Amino acid sequence: MRSGADRLRAIADLLELCEPAAELAEVAARALERVGAALHERGADGEIADAIEPLRGVRAGDWQLFEHHLRELGRRYSLAGVAVPAWFGVASAVFQAILARAVDRHAADPPRLTAVLRVLTEHVERALAAITGGYYAAKHERERDVALQRERLIDAALDAVIEIDDHGVVTELNPAAERMFGHARADAIGRPLADLIIPERLRERHRAGLARFVATGVAKLVGTRIELTAIRAGGSELLVELSLVVTHQLDGSRRFVGFLRDLDERSQAEESMALREHALEQAQFGIVVTDPGTRRITNVNPAYARMIGYSRSELIGTTGGQLVAPASLTAAAEISRVIDRRGHHTYELDLLHKDGRSVPVLASSSTARVPSGAEVRISTVVDMSERKQLEQARDDAEQALQRSAARLAVLASASHAFASAAGHVEELLELVARRLADVIGDGCAVRLITPIGAGIEPSFCFYHRDPAVRELVDRAATAEPQRSGTVLSDRIAASGEAVLIPVVDLEKFLPLVPPMFRPLLSRTGVASAMAIPLRAHGKTIGAVIMLRATAGNPYTIDDQHFAQDLADRAGLAIDNAVLVATLEQRVAERTRALEGANDDLEAFSASVSHDLRGPLRAIDGFSVAVLEDCQDVLDDHARNYLQRIRASARRMAGLIDDLLILARVSRVQLDLAAVDLSALAAEVVAELRQCEPARTTPVHIAPGLSAAAADPRLLRIVLDNLLGNAWKFTAKHPHAEIWFGGDGDTFHVRDTGAGFDMAHVEQLFVPFQRFHVAGDYDGTGIGLTIVHRIITHHRGRIWANAEVDRGATLFFTLGEARARTAGA
């Protein structure tokens, strides 16, 4: 407890010593003036003003504001190039000032003095830690930007660029180097340069030169252009021109950067000049060529001229001093001294555009010797403001994407809501008006076209965010019915085109509004409006009027497109709602009509059966009577005529029976049950043999065939017709055979009889279509039509395959009667 009280007392004593905050800030500022030019234009007075408020916060026990101030100060030190020891000089000056006060104040009380000095030391360490954090954060950010711009410059270079460290290991190479030597960047980085591009006979010389530079710091090749032999990945040699520079990294390490150009092409000098000129003219970054002795510009590329707003003729011959922004003049002088000393340098500064604005750039300058022996200084310049523009464009794109995503979410939500209310027209109209008003504006009116196209319906739906306005509009609409005329909604409904009025002139706008609403709009006001067509399936079915009362926030074309998207979805929902509202009535009417038609068909079928069978029976009976009573006077021709009359009557009776079956089969309610198809087929074959006991045609019935759920009566008709046809069309083929079998869900009846031509297979199930001469084979031509109806009624399928005089096979499935074998 005692030590805690002593610490609090020591803090209080320290804060009392720091009371004259302005004096301490001035001590720090003057110390900065001695150790470096870190104050820029503001000077010591500006530093004092910046430090006063944070120091007062510390005196009140609040370190947060002061630590933020110290971190920002560290960032400024880093950007200004103030060395780390300089901070300690400033901190030492402040520490000594407070220490002197503490000794003067508490010299007679050593324990108290010791406690104050301990707290003072902790606070100084804390301040240095804050400054250090800001310093290194800015330093790392700067290193990252420099590395990024360096990569861009290397990648953009037209010549091959290879960078190695002191040990000859590749640390970077650009795409041009990949193309020139055939080594992928990922494979080359980390490998010795000698193993990649130096011929084996020259590798020892390369290693010796590198070792000599590391030992002495003298590199004979730096700053000159030489020709040497290199090898590609495949082993082939090429002659290259090398320009070598030494760069110093921010961490103090060195790098060799080699610029290589292939000289194996013909006309090396001409090509080299053309490439240089092309690089100068076409480069997307600025290039400046100067004379190191006179400092005058000898050439610039168009990109640099555009960057700072001058023409090339205005720049060539000048020293370029007027191109440096005032804030960077001191830094520019130091940069020039570094380049003179090292021969190369990468730096940042602000240039001055012709129009007076500042252009931040990242530049890299190096001195090279041309073939004539003269030295030139080449600087590549990248406009850093483009990065800011890209960042702004990225932010704008992200905001646009967010707006689009939000609007898509609104469209999806609205579509769901519209679909949910699609069964009620009035409810849907209210929902559409409310949703559009909530999303886009203050008020919304939705109006529909009458079915006969005579204009706008008297009733419409209006929604406004203000309930009082809603009530006034409803009252006005009820008091006076609306008719078609020249109002805005009528024009939209007639033309199908949207109207956007960003800023409303009320005097011109009121005539476009129905008369009963004009007094209301005069009182409430409207600042912006738009009208859009309500469409469904390409047809205009109404109009939507949007109103916004807030001035300074006009509707835009983007709002119009968004509102049209919502209105199109609403139009489809309204059209569906109208359809749903009438659908039940239409279905009921058609159902009654269908039932009446079915009843008429039943009555007609009964009438046909009764009215036609009587005369046929009479014809057959009288024919029999004539044959029996007059057989003595009838010759063979007469008896043949009477037999043919009887056969025709029987055929007509069979045709009537088949037509009645065909009419009824599609309307028969299926009585589903398990059906043993093999047993059913055996019954049909047995009956066929009873009718023709002399026939010996083999019939093979596969055992165990069955349907899980089918109508036994209708399937008997199917097999009667299919097996009956096979029996009939094999009668004239003494060696023919018949099969009934199945494979999974598919059954078939196959024979080797008369067959038919597959060119006519599409007419196989059409009533009264016969593929054989009627005298050759009897039948009505309706049997397969009945089979097709029964199979379709079971949701199955039937098809055929045949060949003339080689037989036919009819396949069928039972969709609702799942076929299965006996063991299934």
PDB file of N, CA and C in Angstrom, residues 96-168:
ATOM      1  N   GLN A  96      16.854  15.901 -19.785  1.00  0.00           N
ATOM      2  CA  GLN A  96      17.771  16.723 -18.997  1.00  0.00           C
ATOM      3  C   GLN A  96      17.065  17.950 -18.420  1.00  0.00           C
ATOM      4  N   ALA A  97      16.134  18.517 -19.238  1.00  0.00           N
ATOM      5  CA  ALA A  97      15.409  19.692 -18.735  1.00  0.00           C
ATOM      6  C   ALA A  97      14.558  19.335 -17.517  1.00  0.00           C
ATOM      7  N   ILE A  98      13.833  18.200 -17.610  1.00  0.00           N
ATOM      8  CA  ILE A  98      12.988  17.802 -16.471  1.00  0.00           C
ATOM      9  C   ILE A  98      13.869  17.360 -15.297  1.00  0.00           C
ATOM     10  N   LEU A  99      15.009  16.674 -15.607  1.00  0.00           N
ATOM     11  CA  LEU A  99      15.902  16.197 -14.548  1.00  0.00           C
ATOM     12  C   LEU A  99      16.456  17.373 -13.738  1.00  0.00           C
ATOM     13  N   ALA A 100      16.828  18.430 -14.451  1.00  0.00           N
ATOM     14  CA  ALA A 100      17.372  19.592 -13.745  1.00  0.00           C
ATOM     15  C   ALA A 100      16.343  20.175 -12.787  1.00  0.00           C
ATOM     16  N   ARG A 101      15.075  20.238 -13.253  1.00  0.00           N
ATOM     17  CA  ARG A 101      14.020  20.748 -12.363  1.00  0.00           C
ATOM     18  C   ARG A 101      13.807  19.839 -11.167  1.00  0.00           C
ATOM     19  N   ALA A 102      13.857  18.516 -11.430  1.00  0.00           N
ATOM     20  CA  ALA A 102      13.632  17.584 -10.333  1.00  0.00           C
ATOM     21  C   ALA A 102      14.723  17.698  -9.275  1.00  0.00           C
ATOM     22  N   VAL A 103      15.966  17.841  -9.718  1.00  0.00           N
ATOM     23  CA  VAL A 103      17.076  17.954  -8.751  1.00  0.00           C
ATOM     24  C   VAL A 103      16.948  19.238  -7.953  1.00  0.00           C
ATOM     25  N   ASP A 104      16.612  20.316  -8.672  1.00  0.00           N
ATOM     26  CA  ASP A 104      16.452  21.580  -7.943  1.00  0.00           C
ATOM     27  C   ASP A 104      15.316  21.498  -6.919  1.00  0.00           C
ATOM     28  N   ARG A 105      14.222  20.835  -7.307  1.00  0.00           N
ATOM     29  CA  ARG A 105      13.032  20.811  -6.458  1.00  0.00           C
ATOM     30  C   ARG A 105      13.182  19.849  -5.278  1.00  0.00           C
ATOM     31  N   HIS A 106      13.804  18.666  -5.473  1.00  0.00           N
ATOM     32  CA  HIS A 106      13.775  17.609  -4.447  1.00  0.00           C
ATOM     33  C   HIS A 106      15.172  17.164  -4.020  1.00  0.00           C
ATOM     34  N   ALA A 107      16.171  18.023  -4.175  1.00  0.00           N
ATOM     35  CA  ALA A 107      17.529  17.626  -3.797  1.00  0.00           C
ATOM     36  C   ALA A 107      17.618  17.306  -2.315  1.00  0.00           C
ATOM     37  N   ALA A 108      16.785  17.960  -1.504  1.00  0.00           N
ATOM     38  CA  ALA A 108      16.850  17.735  -0.054  1.00  0.00           C
ATOM     39  C   ALA A 108      16.102  16.475   0.380  1.00  0.00           C
ATOM     40  N   ASP A 109      15.387  15.848  -0.540  1.00  0.00           N
ATOM     41  CA  ASP A 109      14.599  14.644  -0.190  1.00  0.00           C
ATOM     42  C   ASP A 109      14.966  13.528  -1.170  1.00  0.00           C
ATOM     43  N   PRO A 110      16.106  12.802  -0.945  1.00  0.00           N
ATOM     44  CA  PRO A 110      16.583  11.788  -1.913  1.00  0.00           C
ATOM     45  C   PRO A 110      15.550  10.710  -2.239  1.00  0.00           C
ATOM     46  N   PRO A 111      14.834  10.113  -1.250  1.00  0.00           N
ATOM     47  CA  PRO A 111      13.837   9.085  -1.637  1.00  0.00           C
ATOM     48  C   PRO A 111      12.791   9.624  -2.617  1.00  0.00           C
ATOM     49  N   ARG A 112      12.338  10.822  -2.335  1.00  0.00           N
ATOM     50  CA  ARG A 112      11.317  11.403  -3.223  1.00  0.00           C
ATOM     51  C   ARG A 112      11.903  11.678  -4.606  1.00  0.00           C
ATOM     52  N   LEU A 113      13.165  12.161  -4.631  1.00  0.00           N
ATOM     53  CA  LEU A 113      13.827  12.419  -5.905  1.00  0.00           C
ATOM     54  C   LEU A 113      13.993  11.120  -6.695  1.00  0.00           C
ATOM     55  N   THR A 114      14.373  10.034  -5.990  1.00  0.00           N
ATOM     56  CA  THR A 114      14.545   8.734  -6.659  1.00  0.00           C
ATOM     57  C   THR A 114      13.230   8.266  -7.278  1.00  0.00           C
ATOM     58  N   ALA A 115      12.124   8.380  -6.541  1.00  0.00           N
ATOM     59  CA  ALA A 115      10.816   7.946  -7.073  1.00  0.00           C
ATOM     60  C   ALA A 115      10.435   8.752  -8.304  1.00  0.00           C
ATOM     61  N   VAL A 116      10.694  10.085  -8.260  1.00  0.00           N
ATOM     62  CA  VAL A 116      10.356  10.931  -9.411  1.00  0.00           C
ATOM     63  C   VAL A 116      11.189  10.526 -10.621  1.00  0.00           C
ATOM     64  N   LEU A 117      12.496  10.271 -10.415  1.00  0.00           N
ATOM     65  CA  LEU A 117      13.359   9.903 -11.533  1.00  0.00           C
ATOM     66  C   LEU A 117      12.965   8.553 -12.115  1.00  0.00           C
ATOM     67  N   ARG A 118      12.510   7.608 -11.260  1.00  0.00           N
ATOM     68  CA  ARG A 118      12.077   6.307 -11.763  1.00  0.00           C
ATOM     69  C   ARG A 118      10.847   6.462 -12.677  1.00  0.00           C
ATOM     70  N   VAL A 119       9.875   7.239 -12.214  1.00  0.00           N
ATOM     71  CA  VAL A 119       8.680   7.469 -13.038  1.00  0.00           C
ATOM     72  C   VAL A 119       9.054   8.218 -14.312  1.00  0.00           C
ATOM     73  N   LEU A 120       9.974   9.181 -14.207  1.00  0.00           N
ATOM     74  CA  LEU A 120      10.412   9.934 -15.385  1.00  0.00           C
ATOM     75  C   LEU A 120      11.038   8.995 -16.416  1.00  0.00           C
ATOM     76  N   THR A 121      11.876   8.078 -15.950  1.00  0.00           N
ATOM     77  CA  THR A 121      12.520   7.128 -16.867  1.00  0.00           C
ATOM     78  C   THR A 121      11.482   6.266 -17.578  1.00  0.00           C
ATOM     79  N   GLU A 122      10.481   5.777 -16.826  1.00  0.00           N
ATOM     80  CA  GLU A 122       9.426   4.956 -17.439  1.00  0.00           C
ATOM     81  C   GLU A 122       8.680   5.743 -18.514  1.00  0.00           C
ATOM     82  N   HIS A 123       8.383   7.015 -18.225  1.00  0.00           N
ATOM     83  CA  HIS A 123       7.617   7.813 -19.185  1.00  0.00           C
ATOM     84  C   HIS A 123       8.437   8.117 -20.432  1.00  0.00           C
ATOM     85  N   VAL A 124       9.756   8.342 -20.254  1.00  0.00           N
ATOM     86  CA  VAL A 124      10.612   8.590 -21.421  1.00  0.00           C
ATOM     87  C   VAL A 124      10.680   7.333 -22.285  1.00  0.00           C
ATOM     88  N   GLU A 125      10.817   6.177 -21.653  1.00  0.00           N
ATOM     89  CA  GLU A 125      10.846   4.925 -22.414  1.00  0.00           C
ATOM     90  C   GLU A 125       9.535   4.724 -23.167  1.00  0.00           C
ATOM     91  N   ARG A 126       8.434   5.064 -22.496  1.00  0.00           N
ATOM     92  CA  ARG A 126       7.126   4.909 -23.154  1.00  0.00           C
ATOM     93  C   ARG A 126       7.006   5.843 -24.360  1.00  0.00           C
ATOM     94  N   ALA A 127       7.510   7.080 -24.225  1.00  0.00           N
ATOM     95  CA  ALA A 127       7.448   8.029 -25.333  1.00  0.00           C
ATOM     96  C   ALA A 127       8.309   7.552 -26.500  1.00  0.00           C
ATOM     97  N   LEU A 128       9.544   7.047 -26.180  1.00  0.00           N
ATOM     98  CA  LEU A 128      10.410   6.559 -27.243  1.00  0.00           C
ATOM     99  C   LEU A 128       9.796   5.361 -27.956  1.00  0.00           C
ATOM    100  N   ALA A 129       9.107   4.502 -27.177  1.00  0.00           N
ATOM    101  CA  ALA A 129       8.449   3.355 -27.814  1.00  0.00           C
ATOM    102  C   ALA A 129       7.367   3.804 -28.785  1.00  0.00           C
ATOM    103  N   ALA A 130       6.602   4.850 -28.433  1.00  0.00           N
ATOM    104  CA  ALA A 130       5.547   5.354 -29.330  1.00  0.00           C
ATOM    105  C   ALA A 130       6.153   5.926 -30.601  1.00  0.00           C
ATOM    106  N   ILE A 131       7.251   6.720 -30.436  1.00  0.00           N
ATOM    107  CA  ILE A 131       7.894   7.304 -31.619  1.00  0.00           C
ATOM    108  C   ILE A 131       8.469   6.199 -32.503  1.00  0.00           C
ATOM    109  N   THR A 132       9.085   5.202 -31.870  1.00  0.00           N
ATOM    110  CA  THR A 132       9.682   4.100 -32.630  1.00  0.00           C
ATOM    111  C   THR A 132       8.624   3.346 -33.435  1.00  0.00           C
ATOM    112  N   GLY A 133       7.467   3.105 -32.798  1.00  0.00           N
ATOM    113  CA  GLY A 133       6.391   2.414 -33.518  1.00  0.00           C
ATOM    114  C   GLY A 133       5.960   3.165 -34.755  1.00  0.00           C
ATOM    115  N   GLY A 134       5.749   4.468 -34.647  1.00  0.00           N
ATOM    116  CA  GLY A 134       5.367   5.259 -35.814  1.00  0.00           C
ATOM    117  C   GLY A 134       6.458   5.301 -36.857  1.00  0.00           C
ATOM    118  N   TYR A 135       7.728   5.379 -36.389  1.00  0.00           N
ATOM    119  CA  TYR A 135       8.869   5.451 -37.315  1.00  0.00           C
ATOM    120  C   TYR A 135       8.942   4.194 -38.184  1.00  0.00           C
ATOM    121  N   TYR A 136       8.930   3.049 -37.523  1.00  0.00           N
ATOM    122  CA  TYR A 136       9.107   1.817 -38.292  1.00  0.00           C
ATOM    123  C   TYR A 136       7.867   1.460 -39.099  1.00  0.00           C
ATOM    124  N   ALA A 137       6.681   1.867 -38.653  1.00  0.00           N
ATOM    125  CA  ALA A 137       5.485   1.653 -39.485  1.00  0.00           C
ATOM    126  C   ALA A 137       5.605   2.407 -40.795  1.00  0.00           C
ATOM    127  N   ALA A 138       6.040   3.683 -40.719  1.00  0.00           N
ATOM    128  CA  ALA A 138       6.222   4.469 -41.941  1.00  0.00           C
ATOM    129  C   ALA A 138       7.357   3.898 -42.788  1.00  0.00           C
ATOM    130  N   LYS A 139       8.431   3.449 -42.117  1.00  0.00           N
ATOM    131  CA  LYS A 139       9.568   2.884 -42.840  1.00  0.00           C
ATOM    132  C   LYS A 139       9.158   1.634 -43.616  1.00  0.00           C
ATOM    133  N   HIS A 140       8.408   0.743 -42.959  1.00  0.00           N
ATOM    134  CA  HIS A 140       7.969  -0.482 -43.641  1.00  0.00           C
ATOM    135  C   HIS A 140       7.019  -0.161 -44.785  1.00  0.00           C
ATOM    136  N   GLU A 141       6.140   0.822 -44.586  1.00  0.00           N
ATOM    137  CA  GLU A 141       5.215   1.206 -45.663  1.00  0.00           C
ATOM    138  C   GLU A 141       5.995   1.752 -46.858  1.00  0.00           C
ATOM    139  N   ARG A 142       7.012   2.540 -46.553  1.00  0.00           N
ATOM    140  CA  ARG A 142       7.823   3.107 -47.628  1.00  0.00           C
ATOM    141  C   ARG A 142       8.583   2.009 -48.368  1.00  0.00           C
ATOM    142  N   GLU A 143       9.154   1.074 -47.586  1.00  0.00           N
ATOM    143  CA  GLU A 143       9.872  -0.027 -48.218  1.00  0.00           C
ATOM    144  C   GLU A 143       8.946  -0.836 -49.116  1.00  0.00           C
ATOM    145  N   ARG A 144       7.711  -1.063 -48.669  1.00  0.00           N
ATOM    146  CA  ARG A 144       6.761  -1.836 -49.465  1.00  0.00           C
ATOM    147  C   ARG A 144       6.418  -1.121 -50.767  1.00  0.00           C
ATOM    148  N   ASP A 145       6.201   0.212 -50.681  1.00  0.00           N
ATOM    149  CA  ASP A 145       5.876   0.972 -51.895  1.00  0.00           C
ATOM    150  C   ASP A 145       7.055   0.985 -52.858  1.00  0.00           C
ATOM    151  N   VAL A 146       8.267   1.150 -52.313  1.00  0.00           N
ATOM    152  CA  VAL A 146       9.449   1.175 -53.174  1.00  0.00           C
ATOM    153  C   VAL A 146       9.623  -0.168 -53.863  1.00  0.00           C
ATOM    154  N   ALA A 147       9.416  -1.262 -53.085  1.00  0.00           N
ATOM    155  CA  ALA A 147       9.571  -2.591 -53.683  1.00  0.00           C
ATOM    156  C   ALA A 147       8.541  -2.817 -54.776  1.00  0.00           C
ATOM    157  N   LEU A 148       7.309  -2.350 -54.547  1.00  0.00           N
ATOM    158  CA  LEU A 148       6.255  -2.532 -55.545  1.00  0.00           C
ATOM    159  C   LEU A 148       6.578  -1.762 -56.819  1.00  0.00           C
ATOM    160  N   GLN A 149       6.973  -0.511 -56.666  1.00  0.00           N
ATOM    161  CA  GLN A 149       7.284   0.282 -57.846  1.00  0.00           C
ATOM    162  C   GLN A 149       8.507  -0.274 -58.567  1.00  0.00           C
ATOM    163  N   ARG A 150       9.465  -0.791 -57.773  1.00  0.00           N
ATOM    164  CA  ARG A 150      10.643  -1.395 -58.379  1.00  0.00           C
ATOM    165  C   ARG A 150      10.268  -2.606 -59.229  1.00  0.00           C
ATOM    166  N   GLU A 151       9.357  -3.443 -58.701  1.00  0.00           N
ATOM    167  CA  GLU A 151       8.916  -4.596 -59.470  1.00  0.00           C
ATOM    168  C   GLU A 151       8.237  -4.167 -60.760  1.00  0.00           C
ATOM    169  N   ARG A 152       7.425  -3.113 -60.675  1.00  0.00           N
ATOM    170  CA  ARG A 152       6.728  -2.645 -61.879  1.00  0.00           C
ATOM    171  C   ARG A 152       7.733  -2.136 -62.915  1.00  0.00           C
ATOM    172  N   LEU A 153       8.745  -1.408 -62.447  1.00  0.00           N
ATOM    173  CA  LEU A 153       9.734  -0.891 -63.379  1.00  0.00           C
ATOM    174  C   LEU A 153      10.509  -2.023 -64.049  1.00  0.00           C
ATOM    175  N   ILE A 154      10.892  -3.017 -63.242  1.00  0.00           N
ATOM    176  CA  ILE A 154      11.648  -4.135 -63.806  1.00  0.00           C
ATOM    177  C   ILE A 154      10.798  -4.902 -64.810  1.00  0.00           C
ATOM    178  N   ASP A 155       9.539  -5.153 -64.459  1.00  0.00           N
ATOM    179  CA  ASP A 155       8.664  -5.917 -65.361  1.00  0.00           C
ATOM    180  C   ASP A 155       8.390  -5.156 -66.640  1.00  0.00           C
ATOM    181  N   ALA A 156       8.351  -3.804 -66.553  1.00  0.00           N
ATOM    182  CA  ALA A 156       8.014  -3.011 -67.734  1.00  0.00           C
ATOM    183  C   ALA A 156       9.206  -2.814 -68.668  1.00  0.00           C
ATOM    184  N   ALA A 157      10.400  -3.116 -68.197  1.00  0.00           N
ATOM    185  CA  ALA A 157      11.591  -2.889 -69.016  1.00  0.00           C
ATOM    186  C   ALA A 157      11.568  -3.771 -70.263  1.00  0.00           C
ATOM    187  N   LEU A 158      11.973  -3.198 -71.399  1.00  0.00           N
ATOM    188  CA  LEU A 158      12.020  -3.954 -72.638  1.00  0.00           C
ATOM    189  C   LEU A 158      13.242  -4.875 -72.690  1.00  0.00           C
ATOM    190  N   ASP A 159      14.326  -4.465 -72.009  1.00  0.00           N
ATOM    191  CA  ASP A 159      15.519  -5.296 -71.960  1.00  0.00           C
ATOM    192  C   ASP A 159      15.395  -6.330 -70.853  1.00  0.00           C
ATOM    193  N   ALA A 160      16.212  -7.375 -70.959  1.00  0.00           N
ATOM    194  CA  ALA A 160      16.267  -8.360 -69.890  1.00  0.00           C
ATOM    195  C   ALA A 160      16.933  -7.722 -68.670  1.00  0.00           C
ATOM    196  N   VAL A 161      16.339  -7.935 -67.503  1.00  0.00           N
ATOM    197  CA  VAL A 161      16.879  -7.400 -66.253  1.00  0.00           C
ATOM    198  C   VAL A 161      17.054  -8.565 -65.293  1.00  0.00           C
ATOM    199  N   ILE A 162      18.274  -8.726 -64.775  1.00  0.00           N
ATOM    200  CA  ILE A 162      18.575  -9.783 -63.799  1.00  0.00           C
ATOM    201  C   ILE A 162      19.272  -9.136 -62.613  1.00  0.00           C
ATOM    202  N   GLU A 163      18.802  -9.485 -61.413  1.00  0.00           N
ATOM    203  CA  GLU A 163      19.386  -8.945 -60.192  1.00  0.00           C
ATOM    204  C   GLU A 163      19.993 -10.095 -59.393  1.00  0.00           C
ATOM    205  N   ILE A 164      21.233  -9.864 -58.852  1.00  0.00           N
ATOM    206  CA  ILE A 164      21.886 -10.877 -58.021  1.00  0.00           C
ATOM    207  C   ILE A 164      22.390 -10.222 -56.748  1.00  0.00           C
ATOM    208  N   ASP A 165      22.649 -11.034 -55.724  1.00  0.00           N
ATOM    209  CA  ASP A 165      23.194 -10.505 -54.479  1.00  0.00           C
ATOM    210  C   ASP A 165      24.719 -10.644 -54.466  1.00  0.00           C
ATOM    211  N   ASP A 166      25.359 -10.353 -53.312  1.00  0.00           N
ATOM    212  CA  ASP A 166      26.824 -10.395 -53.202  1.00  0.00           C
ATOM    213  C   ASP A 166      27.395 -11.786 -53.474  1.00  0.00           C
ATOM    214  N   HIS A 167      26.579 -12.814 -53.340  1.00  0.00           N
ATOM    215  CA  HIS A 167      27.054 -14.182 -53.537  1.00  0.00           C
ATOM    216  C   HIS A 167      26.781 -14.700 -54.951  1.00  0.00           C
ATOM    217  N   GLY A 168      26.255 -13.845 -55.804  1.00  0.00           N
ATOM    218  CA  GLY A 168      25.994 -14.251 -57.180  1.00  0.00           C
ATOM    219  C   GLY A 168      24.702 -15.022 -57.352  1.00  0.00           C
TER     220      GLY A 168
END
